[in-house]
PDB file of C-alpha atoms in Angstrom:
ATOM      1  CA  VAL V 993      -4.488  10.821 -46.530  1.00 62.00           C
ATOM      2  CA  ARG V 994      -2.149   8.629 -44.485  1.00 65.00           C
ATOM      3  CA  ALA V 995       1.095   9.945 -43.008  1.00 68.00           C
ATOM      4  CA  ILE V 996       3.814   9.578 -40.386  1.00 71.00           C
ATOM      5  CA  ILE V 997       6.173  12.277 -39.157  1.00 67.00           C
ATOM      6  CA  GLY V 998       9.804  11.343 -38.522  1.00 64.00           C
ATOM      7  CA  ARG V 999      10.252   8.996 -35.587  1.00 65.00           C
ATOM      8  CA  VAL V1000       6.952   9.912 -33.991  1.00 68.00           C
ATOM      9  CA  PRO V1001       5.434   6.638 -32.694  1.00 69.00           C
ATOM     10  CA  LEU V1002       2.038   7.727 -34.084  1.00 76.00           C
ATOM     11  CA  ALA V1003       0.341   7.382 -37.470  1.00 82.00           C
ATOM     12  CA  ILE V1004      -2.179   9.689 -39.142  1.00 85.00           C
ATOM     13  CA  ARG V1005      -5.018   8.073 -41.113  1.00 85.00           C
ATOM     14  CA  GLU V1006      -8.224   9.211 -42.786  1.00 86.00           C
ATOM     15  CA  ALA V1007      -7.107  12.837 -42.879  1.00 85.00           C
ATOM     16  CA  ALA V1008      -9.552  15.003 -44.809  1.00 86.00           C
ATOM     17  CA  GLY V1009     -10.154  18.738 -44.886  1.00 89.00           C
ATOM     18  CA  LYS V1010      -9.139  21.989 -46.556  1.00 91.00           C
ATOM     19  CA  TRP V1011      -5.620  22.652 -47.813  1.00 87.00           C
ATOM     20  CA  GLN V1012      -4.567  26.186 -48.652  1.00 90.00           C
ATOM     21  CA  MET V1013      -1.405  27.941 -49.651  1.00 87.00           C
ATOM     22  CA  GLN V1014      -0.305  30.742 -47.359  1.00 78.00           C
ATOM     23  CA  GLU V1015       2.709  32.988 -47.192  1.00 75.00           C
ATOM     24  CA  GLY V1016       5.738  30.817 -46.580  1.00 77.00           C
ATOM     25  CA  GLY V1017       3.940  27.487 -46.436  1.00 88.00           C
ATOM     26  CA  VAL V1018       0.867  25.247 -46.548  1.00 93.00           C
ATOM     27  CA  ALA V1019      -1.988  24.946 -44.038  1.00 92.00           C
ATOM     28  CA  PHE V1020      -4.526  22.185 -43.419  1.00 90.00           C
ATOM     29  CA  ASN V1021      -7.742  22.322 -41.403  1.00 93.00           C
ATOM     30  CA  GLY V1022      -9.944  19.283 -40.946  1.00 93.00           C
ATOM     31  CA  GLY V1023     -10.179  15.888 -39.298  1.00 93.00           C
ATOM     32  CA  LEU V1024      -8.100  12.738 -38.926  1.00 91.00           C
ATOM     33  CA  LEU V1025      -7.703   9.457 -37.083  1.00 92.00           C
ATOM     34  CA  LEU V1026      -4.587   9.095 -34.894  1.00 90.00           C
ATOM     35  CA  SER V1027      -3.272   5.654 -33.966  1.00 86.00           C
ATOM     36  CA  GLY V1028      -0.155   4.074 -32.516  1.00 79.00           C
ATOM     37  CA  ARG V1029       2.480   2.500 -34.755  1.00 76.00           C
ATOM     38  CA  GLY V1030       3.181  -0.487 -32.491  1.00 71.00           C
ATOM     39  CA  ASP V1031       2.173  -4.066 -33.292  1.00 72.00           C
ATOM     40  CA  PRO V1032      -0.191  -4.402 -31.576  1.00 77.00           C
ATOM     41  CA  PRO V1033      -0.717  -0.678 -30.827  1.00 78.00           C
ATOM     42  CA  ILE V1034      -0.713   0.416 -27.189  1.00 81.00           C
ATOM     43  CA  PHE V1035      -3.803   2.600 -27.539  1.00 87.00           C
ATOM     44  CA  TYR V1036      -6.798   2.452 -29.819  1.00 91.00           C
ATOM     45  CA  PRO V1037      -7.339   5.113 -32.534  1.00 93.00           C
ATOM     46  CA  LEU V1038      -8.599   8.551 -31.513  1.00 95.00           C
ATOM     47  CA  ARG V1039     -10.387  10.998 -33.781  1.00 95.00           C
ATOM     48  CA  SER V1040     -10.065  14.757 -34.188  1.00 95.00           C
ATOM     49  CA  ASP V1041     -12.327  17.048 -36.185  1.00 94.00           C
ATOM     50  CA  ASN V1042     -10.536  20.348 -35.490  1.00 95.00           C
ATOM     51  CA  VAL V1043      -6.929  19.858 -36.562  1.00 94.00           C
ATOM     52  CA  ASP V1044      -4.924  22.933 -37.573  1.00 94.00           C
ATOM     53  CA  PHE V1045      -1.766  21.758 -39.389  1.00 90.00           C
ATOM     54  CA  VAL V1046       0.826  24.150 -40.832  1.00 93.00           C
ATOM     55  CA  ILE V1047       4.038  23.531 -42.781  1.00 91.00           C
ATOM     56  CA  ALA V1048       6.085  26.735 -42.892  1.00 91.00           C
ATOM     57  CA  ASP V1049       9.639  27.945 -42.267  1.00 89.00           C
ATOM     58  CA  ASN V1050      11.013  24.393 -42.271  1.00 90.00           C
ATOM     59  CA  ARG V1051       8.700  23.427 -39.387  1.00 92.00           C
ATOM     60  CA  ILE V1052       5.465  21.505 -38.905  1.00 91.00           C
ATOM     61  CA  THR V1053       3.056  22.664 -36.188  1.00 93.00           C
ATOM     62  CA  ALA V1054      -0.301  21.129 -35.332  1.00 92.00           C
ATOM     63  CA  THR V1055      -3.027  21.522 -32.726  1.00 95.00           C
ATOM     64  CA  GLY V1056      -6.294  19.727 -32.124  1.00 95.00           C
ATOM     65  CA  ALA V1057      -8.472  17.818 -29.681  1.00 96.00           C
ATOM     66  CA  LEU V1058      -8.541  14.011 -29.768  1.00 96.00           C
ATOM     67  CA  LYS V1059     -11.768  12.195 -28.892  1.00 96.00           C
ATOM     68  CA  HIS V1060     -12.909   8.630 -28.312  1.00 96.00           C
ATOM     69  CA  PRO V1061     -14.617   7.867 -31.652  1.00 94.00           C
ATOM     70  CA  ALA V1062     -17.595   5.894 -30.317  1.00 93.00           C
ATOM     71  CA  THR V1063     -18.672   8.264 -27.537  1.00 93.00           C
ATOM     72  CA  GLY V1064     -17.204  11.606 -28.591  1.00 93.00           C
ATOM     73  CA  THR V1065     -15.514  11.971 -25.183  1.00 94.00           C
ATOM     74  CA  LYS V1066     -12.555  14.333 -25.356  1.00 95.00           C
ATOM     75  CA  VAL V1067      -9.405  12.550 -24.248  1.00 95.00           C
ATOM     76  CA  THR V1068      -6.664  15.120 -24.797  1.00 95.00           C
ATOM     77  CA  ASP V1069      -5.690  18.408 -26.416  1.00 96.00           C
ATOM     78  CA  VAL V1070      -2.551  18.073 -28.553  1.00 94.00           C
ATOM     79  CA  ASN V1071       0.047  20.706 -29.401  1.00 96.00           C
ATOM     80  CA  MET V1072       2.788  19.403 -31.712  1.00 93.00           C
ATOM     81  CA  ARG V1073       5.871  20.777 -33.450  1.00 93.00           C
ATOM     82  CA  HIS V1074       8.421  19.075 -35.711  1.00 92.00           C
ATOM     83  CA  GLU V1075      11.631  20.600 -37.110  1.00 93.00           C
ATOM     84  CA  LEU V1076      12.148  19.349 -40.657  1.00 90.00           C
ATOM     85  CA  SER V1077      15.834  20.257 -40.705  1.00 91.00           C
ATOM     86  CA  SER V1078      16.841  18.325 -37.567  1.00 92.00           C
ATOM     87  CA  GLY V1079      14.106  15.710 -37.339  1.00 89.00           C
ATOM     88  CA  GLU V1080      13.425  16.756 -33.743  1.00 93.00           C
ATOM     89  CA  GLY V1081      10.084  17.598 -32.247  1.00 91.00           C
ATOM     90  CA  GLU V1082       7.602  17.108 -29.442  1.00 93.00           C
ATOM     91  CA  ALA V1083       3.909  16.666 -28.752  1.00 92.00           C
ATOM     92  CA  ILE V1084       2.300  17.985 -25.565  1.00 96.00           C
ATOM     93  CA  LEU V1085      -0.796  16.072 -24.474  1.00 95.00           C
ATOM     94  CA  ASP V1086      -3.054  18.000 -22.106  1.00 97.00           C
ATOM     95  CA  VAL V1087      -5.731  15.874 -20.437  1.00 96.00           C
ATOM     96  CA  PRO V1088      -8.081  18.322 -18.700  1.00 92.00           C
ATOM     97  CA  GLY V1089     -10.147  15.541 -17.178  1.00 93.00           C
ATOM     98  CA  ILE V1090     -11.446  12.243 -18.560  1.00 95.00           C
ATOM     99  CA  ARG V1091     -14.437  10.919 -16.635  1.00 94.00           C
ATOM    100  CA  PHE V1092     -14.619   7.123 -16.553  1.00 96.00           C
ATOM    101  CA  GLY V1093     -17.928   5.460 -15.788  1.00 95.00           C
ATOM    102  CA  ALA V1094     -20.808   3.742 -17.538  1.00 93.00           C
ATOM    103  CA  ASN V1095     -20.129   5.505 -20.851  1.00 93.00           C
ATOM    104  CA  LEU V1096     -16.352   5.032 -21.043  1.00 95.00           C
ATOM    105  CA  GLN V1097     -13.829   2.629 -19.500  1.00 96.00           C
ATOM    106  CA  PRO V1098      -9.992   2.705 -19.737  1.00 94.00           C
ATOM    107  CA  GLU V1099      -9.963  -0.570 -21.699  1.00 93.00           C
ATOM    108  CA  GLU V1100     -11.776   1.258 -24.514  1.00 95.00           C
ATOM    109  CA  LEU V1101      -8.740   3.551 -24.863  1.00 94.00           C
ATOM    110  CA  THR V1102      -5.853   1.108 -24.311  1.00 90.00           C
ATOM    111  CA  ARG V1103      -5.425  -2.651 -24.301  1.00 86.00           C
ATOM    112  CA  LEU V1104      -3.003  -2.404 -21.353  1.00 84.00           C
ATOM    113  CA  THR V1105      -5.691  -2.060 -18.675  1.00 87.00           C
ATOM    114  CA  GLN V1106      -7.741  -5.060 -19.793  1.00 84.00           C
ATOM    115  CA  GLY V1107      -7.670  -7.703 -17.060  1.00 79.00           C
ATOM    116  CA  VAL V1108      -5.908  -5.287 -14.695  1.00 84.00           C
ATOM    117  CA  ILE V1109      -8.716  -2.947 -13.616  1.00 90.00           C
ATOM    118  CA  ALA V1110     -12.442  -2.791 -14.397  1.00 92.00           C
ATOM    119  CA  LEU V1111     -15.628  -0.934 -13.435  1.00 95.00           C
ATOM    120  CA  VAL V1112     -13.664   2.304 -13.111  1.00 97.00           C
ATOM    121  CA  ASN V1113     -15.589   5.306 -11.808  1.00 97.00           C
ATOM    122  CA  GLY V1114     -13.711   8.586 -11.476  1.00 97.00           C
ATOM    123  CA  GLY V1115     -11.623  11.196 -13.234  1.00 96.00           C
ATOM    124  CA  LEU V1116      -8.096  11.282 -14.676  1.00 97.00           C
ATOM    125  CA  SER V1117      -6.185  14.476 -15.497  1.00 97.00           C
ATOM    126  CA  GLY V1118      -2.621  15.484 -16.292  1.00 97.00           C
ATOM    127  CA  GLN V1119      -0.116  16.241 -19.005  1.00 98.00           C
ATOM    128  CA  GLY V1120       2.167  14.081 -21.142  1.00 96.00           C
ATOM    129  CA  ARG V1121       5.086  14.872 -23.435  1.00 96.00           C
ATOM    130  CA  ILE V1122       6.349  12.803 -26.354  1.00 92.00           C
ATOM    131  CA  ALA V1123       9.707  13.935 -27.757  1.00 93.00           C
ATOM    132  CA  TRP V1124      11.594  12.528 -30.734  1.00 90.00           C
ATOM    133  CA  GLY V1125      14.736  13.003 -32.741  1.00 90.00           C
ATOM    134  CA  PRO V1126      17.260  11.049 -34.811  1.00 87.00           C
ATOM    135  CA  GLU V1127      18.161   8.928 -31.767  1.00 87.00           C
ATOM    136  CA  GLY V1128      14.595   7.825 -31.089  1.00 86.00           C
ATOM    137  CA  ALA V1129      11.584   8.823 -29.007  1.00 87.00           C
ATOM    138  CA  THR V1130      10.867   9.350 -25.307  1.00 92.00           C
ATOM    139  CA  SER V1131       7.620   9.926 -23.444  1.00 93.00           C
ATOM    140  CA  THR V1132       7.001  11.331 -19.961  1.00 97.00           C
ATOM    141  CA  GLY V1133       4.061  12.701 -18.042  1.00 97.00           C
ATOM    142  CA  THR V1134       2.290  13.294 -14.758  1.00 98.00           C
ATOM    143  CA  PHE V1135      -1.297  12.168 -14.230  1.00 97.00           C
ATOM    144  CA  SER V1136      -3.589  12.225 -11.187  1.00 97.00           C
ATOM    145  CA  THR V1137      -6.756  10.579  -9.942  1.00 96.00           C
ATOM    146  CA  GLU V1138      -8.894  11.633  -6.975  1.00 94.00           C
ATOM    147  CA  ASN V1139     -11.413   9.432  -5.145  1.00 96.00           C
ATOM    148  CA  MET V1140     -11.545   6.888  -7.963  1.00 97.00           C
ATOM    149  CA  ASP V1141     -13.384   3.577  -7.515  1.00 97.00           C
ATOM    150  CA  LEU V1142     -12.468   0.423  -9.421  1.00 96.00           C
ATOM    151  CA  ALA V1143     -12.371  -3.366  -9.355  1.00 93.00           C
ATOM    152  CA  ALA V1144      -8.927  -4.956  -8.992  1.00 86.00           C
ATOM    153  CA  PRO V1145      -7.870  -8.632  -8.928  1.00 79.00           C
ATOM    154  CA  PHE V1146      -7.718  -8.563  -5.113  1.00 78.00           C
ATOM    155  CA  GLY V1147     -11.118  -6.913  -4.633  1.00 83.00           C
ATOM    156  CA  PRO V1148     -13.077  -3.643  -4.996  1.00 92.00           C
ATOM    157  CA  VAL V1149     -11.119  -0.426  -4.347  1.00 95.00           C
ATOM    158  CA  THR V1150     -12.845   2.753  -3.160  1.00 96.00           C
ATOM    159  CA  GLY V1151     -11.421   6.277  -2.995  1.00 97.00           C
ATOM    160  CA  LEU V1152      -8.105   5.879  -4.840  1.00 97.00           C
ATOM    161  CA  THR V1153      -6.125   9.130  -4.938  1.00 98.00           C
ATOM    162  CA  THR V1154      -2.681   9.179  -6.533  1.00 98.00           C
ATOM    163  CA  THR V1155      -0.336  11.144  -8.791  1.00 98.00           C
ATOM    164  CA  ILE V1156       1.826   9.072 -11.141  1.00 97.00           C
ATOM    165  CA  ASN V1157       5.078  10.420 -12.565  1.00 98.00           C
ATOM    166  CA  PHE V1158       5.722   8.449 -15.754  1.00 97.00           C
ATOM    167  CA  THR V1159       9.271   7.964 -17.048  1.00 97.00           C
ATOM    168  CA  ASP V1160       7.868   6.093 -20.072  1.00 95.00           C
ATOM    169  CA  LEU V1161       4.310   7.228 -20.671  1.00 92.00           C
ATOM    170  CA  LEU V1162       3.641   5.067 -23.735  1.00 85.00           C
ATOM    171  CA  GLY V1163       4.960   2.001 -21.897  1.00 86.00           C
ATOM    172  CA  LEU V1164       3.169   2.902 -18.635  1.00 90.00           C
ATOM    173  CA  VAL V1165       6.419   2.886 -16.611  1.00 95.00           C
ATOM    174  CA  SER V1166       6.840   5.183 -13.594  1.00 97.00           C
ATOM    175  CA  ALA V1167       9.595   6.366 -11.304  1.00 97.00           C
ATOM    176  CA  PRO V1168       9.876   4.510  -7.970  1.00 97.00           C
ATOM    177  CA  GLY V1169       8.220   5.844  -4.823  1.00 97.00           C
ATOM    178  CA  GLN V1170       4.765   6.684  -6.204  1.00 98.00           C
ATOM    179  CA  VAL V1171       2.207   7.136  -3.400  1.00 98.00           C
ATOM    180  CA  ALA V1172      -1.468   6.148  -3.425  1.00 97.00           C
ATOM    181  CA  GLN V1173      -4.034   6.871  -0.725  1.00 97.00           C
ATOM    182  CA  VAL V1174      -6.926   4.397  -0.631  1.00 96.00           C
ATOM    183  CA  ASP V1175     -10.085   4.843   1.428  1.00 97.00           C
ATOM    184  CA  ARG V1176     -11.110   1.196   1.317  1.00 95.00           C
ATOM    185  CA  ILE V1177     -10.058  -2.173  -0.112  1.00 92.00           C
ATOM    186  CA  GLN V1178     -12.467  -5.089   0.188  1.00 87.00           C
ATOM    187  CA  ALA V1179     -10.258  -8.176   0.084  1.00 76.00           C
ATOM    188  CA  GLY V1180     -12.313 -10.513   2.234  1.00 71.00           C
ATOM    189  CA  VAL V1181     -11.655  -8.278   5.249  1.00 77.00           C
ATOM    190  CA  ASP V1182     -12.078  -4.542   4.694  1.00 84.00           C
ATOM    191  CA  VAL V1183      -8.971  -2.403   5.189  1.00 90.00           C
ATOM    192  CA  LEU V1184      -9.427   1.364   5.459  1.00 93.00           C
ATOM    193  CA  ASP V1185      -7.330   4.524   5.066  1.00 95.00           C
ATOM    194  CA  GLY V1186      -4.347   2.877   3.392  1.00 95.00           C
ATOM    195  CA  LEU V1187      -1.085   4.353   2.134  1.00 97.00           C
ATOM    196  CA  ILE V1188       0.666   2.389  -0.622  1.00 96.00           C
ATOM    197  CA  ARG V1189       4.050   3.075  -2.239  1.00 98.00           C
ATOM    198  CA  TYR V1190       4.564   1.564  -5.668  1.00 97.00           C
ATOM    199  CA  GLN V1191       6.312   1.658  -9.029  1.00 98.00           C
ATOM    200  CA  LEU V1192       4.946   0.759 -12.464  1.00 96.00           C
ATOM    201  CA  LEU V1193       7.436  -1.527 -14.245  1.00 96.00           C
ATOM    202  CA  PRO V1194       7.736  -2.518 -17.915  1.00 93.00           C
ATOM    203  CA  ASP V1195       5.550  -5.296 -19.316  1.00 89.00           C
ATOM    204  CA  LEU V1196       2.538  -4.564 -17.079  1.00 88.00           C
ATOM    205  CA  ARG V1197       4.236  -5.344 -13.770  1.00 93.00           C
ATOM    206  CA  VAL V1198       3.769  -3.371 -10.548  1.00 94.00           C
ATOM    207  CA  ARG V1199       6.286  -3.270  -7.723  1.00 96.00           C
ATOM    208  CA  VAL V1200       4.426  -2.720  -4.456  1.00 95.00           C
ATOM    209  CA  GLU V1201       7.136  -1.178  -2.313  1.00 97.00           C
ATOM    210  CA  SER V1202       5.047  -1.052   0.850  1.00 96.00           C
ATOM    211  CA  GLY V1203       1.508  -0.740   2.148  1.00 95.00           C
ATOM    212  CA  ARG V1204       0.257   0.395   5.540  1.00 96.00           C
ATOM    213  CA  TRP V1205      -3.193   0.497   7.162  1.00 95.00           C
ATOM    214  CA  PRO V1206      -4.600   0.975  10.663  1.00 94.00           C
ATOM    215  CA  PHE V1207      -6.131  -2.420  11.446  1.00 91.00           C
ATOM    216  CA  MET V1208      -8.368  -3.440  14.343  1.00 90.00           C
ATOM    217  CA  GLY V1209      -6.482  -1.559  17.029  1.00 90.00           C
ATOM    218  CA  GLY V1210      -3.083  -2.239  15.474  1.00 93.00           C
ATOM    219  CA  GLU V1211      -1.449  -1.890  12.067  1.00 94.00           C
ATOM    220  CA  LEU V1212      -1.355  -3.937   8.879  1.00 93.00           C
ATOM    221  CA  PHE V1213       1.739  -3.849   6.637  1.00 95.00           C
ATOM    222  CA  LEU V1214       2.091  -5.192   3.102  1.00 94.00           C
ATOM    223  CA  GLU V1215       5.568  -6.498   2.352  1.00 95.00           C
ATOM    224  CA  GLU V1216       7.342  -5.641  -0.904  1.00 96.00           C
ATOM    225  CA  THR V1217       6.308  -7.715  -3.896  1.00 95.00           C
ATOM    226  CA  VAL V1218       6.036  -7.580  -7.699  1.00 95.00           C
ATOM    227  CA  LEU V1219       2.659  -8.251  -9.305  1.00 91.00           C
ATOM    228  CA  ASP V1220       2.595  -9.443 -12.924  1.00 90.00           C
ATOM    229  CA  PHE V1221      -0.498  -8.294 -14.846  1.00 86.00           C
ATOM    230  CA  SER V1222       0.828  -9.278 -18.288  1.00 83.00           C
ATOM    231  CA  ARG V1223      -0.844 -12.679 -18.033  1.00 81.00           C
ATOM    232  CA  GLU V1224      -3.446 -14.443 -15.961  1.00 80.00           C
ATOM    233  CA  SER V1225      -1.595 -15.601 -12.855  1.00 82.00           C
ATOM    234  CA  ALA V1226      -1.933 -15.854  -9.091  1.00 84.00           C
ATOM    235  CA  LYS V1227      -0.987 -12.692  -7.181  1.00 86.00           C
ATOM    236  CA  ARG V1228       0.900 -13.453  -3.951  1.00 90.00           C
ATOM    237  CA  LEU V1229       0.840 -10.886  -1.125  1.00 90.00           C
ATOM    238  CA  VAL V1230       2.291 -11.173   2.382  1.00 93.00           C
ATOM    239  CA  PHE V1231       0.689  -9.068   5.117  1.00 92.00           C
ATOM    240  CA  ARG V1232       2.230  -8.450   8.535  1.00 94.00           C
ATOM    241  CA  VAL V1233      -0.059  -7.670  11.465  1.00 92.00           C
ATOM    242  CA  VAL V1234       1.296  -5.708  14.436  1.00 95.00           C
ATOM    243  CA  GLY V1235      -0.660  -5.091  17.640  1.00 94.00           C
ATOM    244  CA  LEU V1236      -4.056  -6.414  16.551  1.00 90.00           C
ATOM    245  CA  ASP V1237      -6.567  -6.051  19.398  1.00 90.00           C
ATOM    246  CA  ALA V1238      -8.341  -9.388  19.916  1.00 88.00           C
ATOM    247  CA  ALA V1239     -11.555  -7.861  21.269  1.00 88.00           C
ATOM    248  CA  THR V1240     -11.820  -5.505  18.288  1.00 85.00           C
ATOM    249  CA  PHE V1241     -11.170  -8.379  15.903  1.00 81.00           C
ATOM    250  CA  VAL V1242     -13.952 -10.517  17.377  1.00 81.00           C
ATOM    251  CA  GLN V1243     -16.360  -7.583  17.275  1.00 80.00           C
ATOM    252  CA  GLU V1244     -15.538  -6.576  13.692  1.00 77.00           C
ATOM    253  CA  MET V1245     -15.800 -10.153  12.414  1.00 75.00           C
ATOM    254  CA  GLU V1246     -19.160 -10.543  14.212  1.00 73.00           C
ATOM    255  CA  PHE V1247     -18.255 -13.866  15.793  1.00 77.00           C
ATOM    256  CA  SER V1248     -21.050 -15.028  18.105  1.00 76.00           C
ATOM    257  CA  ASN V1249     -20.428 -16.605  21.500  1.00 80.00           C
ATOM    258  CA  ILE V1250     -16.706 -15.771  21.364  1.00 85.00           C
ATOM    259  CA  ALA V1251     -14.808 -13.344  23.573  1.00 85.00           C
ATOM    260  CA  ALA V1252     -11.090 -12.560  23.493  1.00 87.00           C
ATOM    261  CA  THR V1253      -8.574 -10.144  24.961  1.00 89.00           C
ATOM    262  CA  GLY V1254      -4.938  -9.374  24.261  1.00 92.00           C
ATOM    263  CA  THR V1255      -2.894  -8.268  21.276  1.00 93.00           C
ATOM    264  CA  PHE V1256      -1.522 -10.308  18.416  1.00 91.00           C
ATOM    265  CA  ASP V1257       1.330 -10.003  15.932  1.00 94.00           C
ATOM    266  CA  GLY V1258       1.630 -12.300  12.936  1.00 92.00           C
ATOM    267  CA  VAL V1259       2.161 -12.913   9.236  1.00 93.00           C
ATOM    268  CA  VAL V1260      -0.662 -13.618   6.774  1.00 89.00           C
ATOM    269  CA  PRO V1261       0.446 -14.929   3.336  1.00 91.00           C
ATOM    270  CA  MET V1262      -2.355 -14.628   0.761  1.00 88.00           C
ATOM    271  CA  VAL V1263      -2.943 -15.664  -2.841  1.00 89.00           C
ATOM    272  CA  PHE V1264      -5.433 -13.934  -5.138  1.00 83.00           C
ATOM    273  CA  ASP V1265      -6.515 -15.617  -8.377  1.00 78.00           C
ATOM    274  CA  GLN V1266      -9.619 -15.922 -10.558  1.00 73.00           C
ATOM    275  CA  SER V1267     -11.526 -17.650  -7.761  1.00 73.00           C
ATOM    276  CA  GLY V1268     -10.794 -14.955  -5.164  1.00 73.00           C
ATOM    277  CA  GLY V1269      -8.411 -14.643  -2.236  1.00 77.00           C
ATOM    278  CA  SER V1270      -7.237 -17.244   0.243  1.00 81.00           C
ATOM    279  CA  ILE V1271      -4.779 -17.453   3.145  1.00 83.00           C
ATOM    280  CA  VAL V1272      -1.961 -19.897   2.495  1.00 87.00           C
TER     281      VAL V1272
END
């Protein structure tokens, strides 16, 4: 069986199970494959083998757990309702905790993370809501990570903790002012205990509103910029150093036969591309 429901941006395929008549309606219990209706779809198909689907009293209700087909990893629990009379409905997506690691990576669930992050190790949890009606569909949600490690275009990231409030979950767009705490970024020179404010924009772009780290006796600030991950391109970042202690810098960089004292302020423009990072 193949089916779509109203303006839901999802398609049901390979549905098979038991149908039975019940008082006031029809019930289905079985399995199906759920995929996006976009071209190309935002996420890859997910499978459920415990769907309970009921059509009764002019309403469709459905529940079930969706899993990654290849590994059997549960991705989300779904609770859906659709009013046949008005064409309105919603689906609540509860993600109790996906664990990314050697057995599962985000790029196996969605094409949007490919080339953006890799080697992800850590958990993701939260809840999303897709609502639809005659005017169209909306999607929102709040998802969190804690102490996640990953590889980014500017270097390895360790201990990423953030909560993202999505204004368009299916498009991966967030409200402004999201906050991420990062234990360590290795971008040629290690920076520790960072606080980054950001916003996810449409078309795989990220607005970095600000970044701040303690840095060798002073502070390191990242100026506002927009990073485009929709295509392979150089990522340009401008760092501002305030109050760097020269003696600490020489010691941390392990320069031999060099001594220095004093404090320094300055600006460090950098470019990150496929060959790594460089100061320009």
